[in-house]
XYZ file of C-alpha atoms in Angstrom:
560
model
C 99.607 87.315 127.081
C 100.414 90.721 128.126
C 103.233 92.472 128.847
C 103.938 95.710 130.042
C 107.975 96.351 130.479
C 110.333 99.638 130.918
C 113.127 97.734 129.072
C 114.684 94.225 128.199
C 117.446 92.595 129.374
C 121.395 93.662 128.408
C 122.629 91.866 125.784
C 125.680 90.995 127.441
C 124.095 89.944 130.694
C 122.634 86.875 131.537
C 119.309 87.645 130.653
C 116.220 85.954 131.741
C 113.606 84.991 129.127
C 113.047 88.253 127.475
C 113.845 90.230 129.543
C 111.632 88.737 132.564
C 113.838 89.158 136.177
C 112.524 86.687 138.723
C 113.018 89.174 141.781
C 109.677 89.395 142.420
C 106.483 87.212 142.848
C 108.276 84.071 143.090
C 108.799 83.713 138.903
C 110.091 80.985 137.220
C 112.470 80.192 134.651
C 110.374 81.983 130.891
C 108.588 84.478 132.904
C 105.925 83.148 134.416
C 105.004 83.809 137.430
C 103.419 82.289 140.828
C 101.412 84.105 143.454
C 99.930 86.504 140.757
C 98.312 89.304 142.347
C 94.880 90.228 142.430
C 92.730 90.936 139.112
C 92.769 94.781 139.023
C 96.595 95.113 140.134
C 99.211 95.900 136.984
C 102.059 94.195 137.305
C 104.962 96.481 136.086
C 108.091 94.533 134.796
C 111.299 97.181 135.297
C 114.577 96.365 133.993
C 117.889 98.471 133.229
C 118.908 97.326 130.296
C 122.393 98.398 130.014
C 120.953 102.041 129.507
C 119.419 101.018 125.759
C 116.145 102.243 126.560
C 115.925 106.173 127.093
C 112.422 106.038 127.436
C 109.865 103.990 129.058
C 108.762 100.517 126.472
C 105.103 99.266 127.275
C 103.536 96.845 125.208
C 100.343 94.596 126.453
C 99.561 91.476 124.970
C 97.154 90.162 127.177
C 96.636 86.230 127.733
C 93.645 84.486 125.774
C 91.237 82.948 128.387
C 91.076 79.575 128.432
C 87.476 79.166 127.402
C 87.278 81.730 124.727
C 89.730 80.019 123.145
C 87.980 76.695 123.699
C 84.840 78.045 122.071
C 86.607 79.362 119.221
C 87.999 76.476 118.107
C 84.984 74.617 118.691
C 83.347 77.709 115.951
C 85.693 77.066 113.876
C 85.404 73.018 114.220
C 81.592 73.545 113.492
C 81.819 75.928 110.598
C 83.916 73.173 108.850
C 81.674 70.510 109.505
C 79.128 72.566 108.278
C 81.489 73.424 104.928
C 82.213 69.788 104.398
C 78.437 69.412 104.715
C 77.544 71.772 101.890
C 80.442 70.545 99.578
C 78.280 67.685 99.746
C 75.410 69.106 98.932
C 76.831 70.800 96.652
C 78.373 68.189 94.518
C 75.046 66.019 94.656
C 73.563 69.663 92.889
C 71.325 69.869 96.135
C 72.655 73.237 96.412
C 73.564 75.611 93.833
C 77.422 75.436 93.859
C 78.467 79.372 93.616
C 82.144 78.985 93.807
C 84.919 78.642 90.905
C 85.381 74.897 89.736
C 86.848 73.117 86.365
C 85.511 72.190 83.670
C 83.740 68.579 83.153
C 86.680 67.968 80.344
C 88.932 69.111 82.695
C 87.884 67.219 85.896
C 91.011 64.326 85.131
C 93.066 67.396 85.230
C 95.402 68.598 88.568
C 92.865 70.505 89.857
C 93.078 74.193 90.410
C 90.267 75.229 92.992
C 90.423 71.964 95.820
C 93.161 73.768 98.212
C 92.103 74.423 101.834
C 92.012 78.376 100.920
C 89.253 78.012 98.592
C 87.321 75.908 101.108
C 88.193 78.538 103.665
C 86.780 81.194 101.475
C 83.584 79.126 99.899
C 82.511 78.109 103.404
C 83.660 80.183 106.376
C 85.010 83.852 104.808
C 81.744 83.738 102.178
C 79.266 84.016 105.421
C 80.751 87.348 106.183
C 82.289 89.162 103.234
C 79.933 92.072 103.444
C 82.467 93.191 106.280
C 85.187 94.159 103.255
C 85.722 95.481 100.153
C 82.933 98.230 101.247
C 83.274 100.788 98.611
C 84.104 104.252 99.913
C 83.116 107.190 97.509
C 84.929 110.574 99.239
C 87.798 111.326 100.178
C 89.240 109.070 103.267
C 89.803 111.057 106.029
C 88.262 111.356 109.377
C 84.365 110.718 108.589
C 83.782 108.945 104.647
C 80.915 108.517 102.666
C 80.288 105.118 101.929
C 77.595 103.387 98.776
C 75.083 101.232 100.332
C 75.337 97.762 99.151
C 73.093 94.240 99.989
C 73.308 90.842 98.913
C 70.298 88.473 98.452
C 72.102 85.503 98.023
C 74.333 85.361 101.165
C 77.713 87.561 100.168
C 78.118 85.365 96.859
C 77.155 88.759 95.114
C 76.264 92.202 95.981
C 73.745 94.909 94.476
C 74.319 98.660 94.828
C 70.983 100.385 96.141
C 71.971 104.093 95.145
C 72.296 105.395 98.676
C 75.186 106.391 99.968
C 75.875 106.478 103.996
C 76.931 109.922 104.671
C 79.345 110.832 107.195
C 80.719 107.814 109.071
C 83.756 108.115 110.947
C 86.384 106.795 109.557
C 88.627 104.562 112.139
C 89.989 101.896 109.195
C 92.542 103.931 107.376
C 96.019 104.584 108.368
C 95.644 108.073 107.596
C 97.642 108.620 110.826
C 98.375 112.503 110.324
C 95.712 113.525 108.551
C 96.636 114.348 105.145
C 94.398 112.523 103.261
C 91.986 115.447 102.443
C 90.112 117.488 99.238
C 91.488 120.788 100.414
C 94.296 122.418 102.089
C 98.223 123.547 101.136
C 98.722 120.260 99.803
C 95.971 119.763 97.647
C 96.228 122.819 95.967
C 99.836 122.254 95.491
C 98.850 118.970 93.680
C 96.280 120.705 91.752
C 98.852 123.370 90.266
C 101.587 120.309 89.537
C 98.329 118.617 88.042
C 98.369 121.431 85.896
C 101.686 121.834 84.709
C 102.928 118.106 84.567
C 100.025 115.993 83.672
C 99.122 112.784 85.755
C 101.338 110.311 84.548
C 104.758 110.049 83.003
C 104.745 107.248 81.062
C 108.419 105.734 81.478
C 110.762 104.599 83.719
C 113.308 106.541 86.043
C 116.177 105.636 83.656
C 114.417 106.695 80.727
C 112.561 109.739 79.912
C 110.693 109.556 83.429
C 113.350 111.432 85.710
C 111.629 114.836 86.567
C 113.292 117.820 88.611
C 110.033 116.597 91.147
C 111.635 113.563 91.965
C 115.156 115.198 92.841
C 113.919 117.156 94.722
C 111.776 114.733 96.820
C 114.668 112.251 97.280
C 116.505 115.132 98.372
C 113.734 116.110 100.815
C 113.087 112.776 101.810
C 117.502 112.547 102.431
C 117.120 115.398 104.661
C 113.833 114.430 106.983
C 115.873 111.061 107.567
C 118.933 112.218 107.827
C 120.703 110.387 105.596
C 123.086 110.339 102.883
C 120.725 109.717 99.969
C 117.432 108.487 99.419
C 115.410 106.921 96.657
C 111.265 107.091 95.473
C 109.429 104.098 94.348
C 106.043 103.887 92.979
C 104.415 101.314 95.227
C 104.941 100.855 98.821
C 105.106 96.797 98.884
C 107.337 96.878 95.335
C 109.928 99.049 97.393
C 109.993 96.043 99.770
C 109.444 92.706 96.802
C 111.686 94.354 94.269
C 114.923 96.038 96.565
C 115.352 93.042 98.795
C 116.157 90.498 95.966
C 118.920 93.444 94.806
C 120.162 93.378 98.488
C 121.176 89.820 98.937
C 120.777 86.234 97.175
C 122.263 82.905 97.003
C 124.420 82.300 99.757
C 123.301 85.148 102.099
C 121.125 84.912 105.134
C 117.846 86.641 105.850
C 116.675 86.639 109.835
C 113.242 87.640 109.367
C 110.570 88.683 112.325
C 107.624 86.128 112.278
C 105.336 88.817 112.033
C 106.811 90.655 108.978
C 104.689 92.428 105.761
C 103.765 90.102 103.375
C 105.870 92.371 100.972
C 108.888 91.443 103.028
C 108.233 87.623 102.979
C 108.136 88.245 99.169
C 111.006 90.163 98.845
C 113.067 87.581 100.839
C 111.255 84.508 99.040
C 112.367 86.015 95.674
C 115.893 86.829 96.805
C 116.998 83.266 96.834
C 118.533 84.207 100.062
C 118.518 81.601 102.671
C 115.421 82.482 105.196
C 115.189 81.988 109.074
C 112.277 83.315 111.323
C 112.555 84.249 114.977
C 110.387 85.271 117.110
C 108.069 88.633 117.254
C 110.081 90.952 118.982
C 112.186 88.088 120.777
C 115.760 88.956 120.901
C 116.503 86.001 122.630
C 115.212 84.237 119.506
C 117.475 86.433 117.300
C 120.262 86.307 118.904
C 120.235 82.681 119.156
C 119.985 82.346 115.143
C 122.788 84.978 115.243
C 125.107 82.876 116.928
C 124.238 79.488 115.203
C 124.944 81.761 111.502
C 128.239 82.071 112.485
C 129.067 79.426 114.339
C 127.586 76.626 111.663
C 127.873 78.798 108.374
C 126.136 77.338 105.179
C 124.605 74.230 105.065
C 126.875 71.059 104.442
C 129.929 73.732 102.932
C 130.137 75.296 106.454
C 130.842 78.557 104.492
C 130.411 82.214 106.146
C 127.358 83.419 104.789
C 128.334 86.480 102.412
C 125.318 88.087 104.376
C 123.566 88.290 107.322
C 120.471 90.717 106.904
C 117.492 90.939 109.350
C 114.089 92.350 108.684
C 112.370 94.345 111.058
C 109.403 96.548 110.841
C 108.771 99.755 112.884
C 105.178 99.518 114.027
C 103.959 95.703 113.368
C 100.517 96.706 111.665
C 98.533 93.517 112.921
C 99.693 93.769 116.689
C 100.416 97.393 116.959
C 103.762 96.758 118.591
C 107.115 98.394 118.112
C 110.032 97.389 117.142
C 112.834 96.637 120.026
C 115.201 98.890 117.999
C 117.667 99.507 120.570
C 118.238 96.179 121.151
C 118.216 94.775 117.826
C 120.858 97.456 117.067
C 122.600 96.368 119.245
C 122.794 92.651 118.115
C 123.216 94.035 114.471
C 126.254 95.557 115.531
C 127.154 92.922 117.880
C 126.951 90.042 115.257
C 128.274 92.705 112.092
C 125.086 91.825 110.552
C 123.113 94.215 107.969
C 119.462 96.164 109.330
C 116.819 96.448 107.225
C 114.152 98.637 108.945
C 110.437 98.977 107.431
C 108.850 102.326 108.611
C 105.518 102.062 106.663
C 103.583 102.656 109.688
C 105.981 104.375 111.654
C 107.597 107.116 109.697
C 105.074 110.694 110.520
C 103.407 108.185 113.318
C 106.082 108.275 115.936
C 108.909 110.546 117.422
C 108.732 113.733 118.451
C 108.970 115.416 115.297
C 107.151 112.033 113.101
C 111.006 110.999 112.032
C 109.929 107.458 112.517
C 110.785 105.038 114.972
C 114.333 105.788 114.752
C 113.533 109.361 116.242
C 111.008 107.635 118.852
C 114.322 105.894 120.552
C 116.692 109.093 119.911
C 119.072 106.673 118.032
C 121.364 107.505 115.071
C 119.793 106.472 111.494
C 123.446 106.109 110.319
C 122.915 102.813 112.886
C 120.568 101.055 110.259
C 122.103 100.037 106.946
C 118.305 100.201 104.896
C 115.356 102.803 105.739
C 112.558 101.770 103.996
C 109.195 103.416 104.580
C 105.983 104.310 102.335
C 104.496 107.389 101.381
C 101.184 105.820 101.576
C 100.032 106.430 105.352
C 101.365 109.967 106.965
C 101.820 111.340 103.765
C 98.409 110.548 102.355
C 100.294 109.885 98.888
C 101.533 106.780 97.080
C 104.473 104.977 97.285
C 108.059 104.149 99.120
C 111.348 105.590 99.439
C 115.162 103.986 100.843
C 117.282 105.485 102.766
C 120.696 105.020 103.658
C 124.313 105.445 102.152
C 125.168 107.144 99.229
C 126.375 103.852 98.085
C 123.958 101.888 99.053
C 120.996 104.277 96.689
C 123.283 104.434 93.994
C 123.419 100.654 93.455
C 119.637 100.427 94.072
C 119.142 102.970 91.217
C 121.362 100.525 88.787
C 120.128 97.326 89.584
C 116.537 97.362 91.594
C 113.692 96.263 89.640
C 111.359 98.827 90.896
C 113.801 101.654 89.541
C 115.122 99.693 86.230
C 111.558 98.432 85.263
C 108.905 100.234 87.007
C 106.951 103.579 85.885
C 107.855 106.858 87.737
C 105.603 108.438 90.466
C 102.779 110.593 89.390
C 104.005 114.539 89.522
C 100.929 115.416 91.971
C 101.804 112.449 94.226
C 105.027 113.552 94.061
C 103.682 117.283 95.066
C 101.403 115.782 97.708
C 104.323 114.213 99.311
C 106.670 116.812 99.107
C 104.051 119.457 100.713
C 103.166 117.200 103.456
C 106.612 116.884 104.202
C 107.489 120.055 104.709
C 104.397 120.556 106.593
C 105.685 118.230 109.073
C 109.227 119.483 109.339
C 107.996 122.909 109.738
C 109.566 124.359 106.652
C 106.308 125.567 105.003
C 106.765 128.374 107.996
C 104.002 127.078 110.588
C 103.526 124.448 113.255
C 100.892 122.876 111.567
C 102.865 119.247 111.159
C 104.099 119.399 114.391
C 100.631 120.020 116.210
C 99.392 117.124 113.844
C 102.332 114.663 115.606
C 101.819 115.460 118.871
C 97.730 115.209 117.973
C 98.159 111.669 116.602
C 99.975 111.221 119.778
C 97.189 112.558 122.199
C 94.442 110.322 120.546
C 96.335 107.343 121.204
C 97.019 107.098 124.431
C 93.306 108.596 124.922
C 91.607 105.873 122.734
C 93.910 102.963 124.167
C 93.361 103.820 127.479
C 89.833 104.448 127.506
C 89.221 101.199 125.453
C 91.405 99.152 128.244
C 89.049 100.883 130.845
C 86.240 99.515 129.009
C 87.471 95.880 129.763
C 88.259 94.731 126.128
C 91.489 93.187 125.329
C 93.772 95.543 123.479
C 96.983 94.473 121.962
C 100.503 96.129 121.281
C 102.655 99.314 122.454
C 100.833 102.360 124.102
C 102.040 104.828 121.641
C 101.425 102.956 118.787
C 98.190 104.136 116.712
C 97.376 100.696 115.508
C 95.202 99.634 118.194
C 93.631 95.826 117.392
C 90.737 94.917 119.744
C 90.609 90.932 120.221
C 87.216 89.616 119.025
C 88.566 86.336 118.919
C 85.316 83.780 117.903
C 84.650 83.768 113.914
C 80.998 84.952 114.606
C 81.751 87.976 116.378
C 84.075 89.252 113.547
C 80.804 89.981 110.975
C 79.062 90.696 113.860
C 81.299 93.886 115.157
C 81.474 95.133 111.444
C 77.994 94.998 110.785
C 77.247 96.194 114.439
C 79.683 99.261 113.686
C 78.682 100.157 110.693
C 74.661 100.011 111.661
C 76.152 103.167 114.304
C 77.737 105.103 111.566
C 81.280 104.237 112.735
C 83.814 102.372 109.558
C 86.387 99.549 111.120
C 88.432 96.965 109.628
C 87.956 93.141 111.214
C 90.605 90.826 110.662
C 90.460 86.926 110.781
C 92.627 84.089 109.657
C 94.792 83.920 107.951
C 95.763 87.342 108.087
C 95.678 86.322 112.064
C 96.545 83.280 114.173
C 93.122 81.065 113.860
C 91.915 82.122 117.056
C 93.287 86.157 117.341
C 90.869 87.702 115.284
C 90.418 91.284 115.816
C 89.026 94.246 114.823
C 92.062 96.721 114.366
C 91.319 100.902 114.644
C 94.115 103.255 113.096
C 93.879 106.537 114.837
C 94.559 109.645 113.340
C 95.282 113.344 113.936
C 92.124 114.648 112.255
C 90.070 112.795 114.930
C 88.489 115.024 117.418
C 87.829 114.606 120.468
C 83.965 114.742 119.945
C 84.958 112.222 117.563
C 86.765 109.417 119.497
C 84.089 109.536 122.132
C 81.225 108.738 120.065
C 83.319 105.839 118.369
C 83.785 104.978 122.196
C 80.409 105.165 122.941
C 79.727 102.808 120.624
C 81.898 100.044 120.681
C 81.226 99.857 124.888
C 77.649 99.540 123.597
C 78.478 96.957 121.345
C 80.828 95.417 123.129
C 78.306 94.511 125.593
C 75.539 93.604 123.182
C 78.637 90.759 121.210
C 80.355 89.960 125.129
C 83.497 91.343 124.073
C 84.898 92.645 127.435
C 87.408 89.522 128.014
C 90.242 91.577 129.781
C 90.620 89.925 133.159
C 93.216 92.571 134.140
C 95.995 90.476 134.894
C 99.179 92.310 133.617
C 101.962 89.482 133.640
C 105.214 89.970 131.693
C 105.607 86.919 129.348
C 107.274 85.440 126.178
C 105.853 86.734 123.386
C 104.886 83.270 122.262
C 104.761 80.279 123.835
C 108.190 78.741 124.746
C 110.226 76.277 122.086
C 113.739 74.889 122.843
C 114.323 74.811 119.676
C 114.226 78.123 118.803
C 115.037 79.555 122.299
C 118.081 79.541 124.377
C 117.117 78.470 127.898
C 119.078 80.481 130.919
C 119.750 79.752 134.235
C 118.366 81.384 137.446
């Protein structure tokens, strides 16, 4: 369902169903709409918004037509039958049976491989798992070099032929501001810490693995967020599993977005925290589990909750949509809950000067409680940082796992992240980082628009450089990789479960090293192949929506 909109509703209004007004085209109550205008007219949804927006907020999510989702079920349906079909055959040792399975002595046993998953993968991912897992062997930044693989026994197993695919352009990694290269400032920098450090350091943070390089990139990192203090991690998705159970436990609340990071599912699984989910993006939905928190407390005690913490990510890295910020502020301080804001993908990918989505809506980071991002993407490094209060990073540093228990960043990592830094706030005495910003933002509106043109359905906000293109039937998901990769261009395809059964997509992550010359050709190519697979679904019919389908349950309903 798409839906582009300048703004939501006020929180303190009356506000229709996320932020839907029914002024115009006769709408009803949830958004929808009657008399919709004609197939190549854009409907554009205004709305005030109590002055939280200062900019304009366009996100499309375009509806699924009704008989491409028909025939994808009915592909999926078939593929099953077919599964069941060769578990059969399988069993009766008509077919060779490929897959992981027990023992005969331990057949009486509770078995370990008979879970859906491992009938998903045997039967339906096995057909095309020559899409992933394609070995890369350069350096991963705008074109790659990739070994040549083929399987003779239908993706069970693969044999290397020695060749290696020479420049393909690279559209899969989130190497959004290009600093994933083999030469440059930063490299060189990380050669000469190479040098002088070594690659490892072989203990912890409390131990003998505190070096003057990570002071100085926690103060660094302090300073480009503008907050009190700030903390390095190792791993990106540790900095999210490991901090979150150190934030809040038994007897707290966690209000989590539906569409959250596996490593913040994790993180509030381990926690012991109570969890509730509301919808992508749906401050109605939030707001609603906001109230019932404090109105009903703990269950059967009626308690407060000691805490109320929700989980929000910057850039969603499925959908490619941004965070309502301004408005979930606004609740957060509304409710006196806690924010916990994940900027993997949008710290160096958004704002003016790449200080995140924070920066992108010219609010205050002294508004959001935890900062949490990942070296891993802009910074074409390793690892994740927090951000926040002074008291806040000195706690962390005492009782987070990932800083008690976890071995210190590499000193060249450490290097490549500082330089790239700097690069980007301008300190290194050019305007190199900047240029790279506003390049990452050039080739994303470009690309977006010109692959909307096209006719395909494209998914999430304009200036977001995680652009998914809805393939939707399981077929056409091998089919696009293959078909890509045959024309020298690398993407990533995603299916379930990583997606809703029948929203698979091929997602491209733009970046600032991509030329011009570049995006074109990958544009030439996926119009060509979009034809040849009859991916051009996009009907053209902009109407503001729900971001999911509506559910009293979760939703509160308001009047006309």
């Amino acid at each position: 369902m798409e839906r582009p909109e300048r703004a939501a509703t006020a929180l303190g209004a009356q506000p229709r169903a996320n932020g839907c007004s029914g002024a115009t085209h006769g709408a009803l109550r949830n958004g929808y709409v009657r008399g919709l205008p004609a197939p190549d007219t854009q409907i554009n949804h205004i709305v005030h918004n109590g002055g939280l927006y200062k900019r304009p907020f366009n996100e499309d999510f375009e509806e699924t037509p009704m008989l491409v989702a028909v025939l994808t079920y009915v592909g999926y349906g078939v593929l099953t039958l077919f599964g069941y079909l060769r578990d059969f055959m399988r069993q009766w040792k008509i077919e060779k049976c490929q897959n992981a399975t027990e023992r005969e002595e331990q057949k009486d046993f509770v078995p370990l491989y008979q879970d859906f998953e491992n009938f998903y993968n045997r039967n339906l991912y096995m057909r095309i798992r020559d899409s992933w897992n394609r070995p890369i062997c350069s350096v991963p930044g705008a074109k790659v070099d990739m070994m040549e693989r083929v399987s003779h026994d239908y993706n069970w197993t693969f044999t290397y032929t020695g060749r290696v695919i020479k420049d393909i352009i690279n559209m899969g990694s989130y190497n959004y501001l290009g600093f994933a290269q083999k030469a440059g400032t930063c490299q060189e920098a990380a050669a000469k810490v190479l040098s002088q450090y070594g690659a490892g350091v072989c203990s912890t943070r409390q131990e003998m693995g505190n070096l003057d390089k990570h002071e100085e990139l926690e103060k660094l990192v302090a300073r480009f967020l503008g907050v009190e203090s700030a903390m390095a991690y190792g791993m990106g998705f540790a900095t999210n599993s490991m901090n979150i159970p150190a934030l809040v436990g038994k007897g707290c609340l966690i209000l989590s977005d539906e569409l959250n990071h596996a490593s913040l599912v994790l993180g509030a699984r381990l926690s012991g925290a109570t969890i509730r989910i509301f919808k992508h993006n749906n401050m109605q939905s939030l707001e609603k589990l906001l109230k019932d928190a404090i109105v009903h407390g703990q269950p059967r005690t009626r308690r407060p909750w000691k805490k109320i913490l929700i989980l929000v990510e910057g850039i969603y890295s499925m959908e490619g949509s941004i965070v309502r910020l301004p408005e979930v502020i606004a609740l957060k301080k509304k409710y006196k809950s806690y924010l916990y804001l994940d900027e993997a993908h949008s710290i160096g990918a958004l704002g003016p000067t790449g200080r995140g989505v924070v920066e992108y809506f010219g609010l205050s980071p002294e508004d959001v409680d935890v900062m949490m991002g990942t070296f891993t993407k802009s910074f074409g490094a390793a690892g994740g940082y927090i951000g926040g209060k002074k008291e806040l990073i000195d706690y962390l540093r005492t009782y987070s796992h990932s800083a008690v228990y976890a071995t210190s960043l590499s000193p060249p990592v450490v290097e490549q992240i500082i330089t790239s830094m700097k690069c980007i706030m301008g300190e290194d005495g050019t305007t190199v980082g900047k240029a790279r910003v506003q390049q990452l933002a050039e080739n994303t509106r470009y690309f977006r628009r010109r692959l909307k043109e096209m006719g395909f359905i494209i998914y999430g906000n304009e200036d977001s450089p995680v652009v998914p293109l809805m393939l939707y039937m399981p077929a056409k998901i091998g089919a696009f990789g293959r078909e890509m990769l045959k024309r020298n261009i690398g993407v990533v395809v995603v299916g379930f479960p990583a997606t809703p059964i029948i929203e698979s997509r091929a997602r491209f992550c733009l970046s600032a090293a991509h030329t011009k010359e570049m995006l074109d050709t990958a544009l030439k190519e996926i119009n060509e192949v979009g034809d040849l697979l009859q991916l051009k679904y996009s009907r053209h019919r902009l109407v503001p929506l729900l971001d999911r389908p509506f559910d009293e349950t979760t939703y509160e309903e308001t009047e006309d």
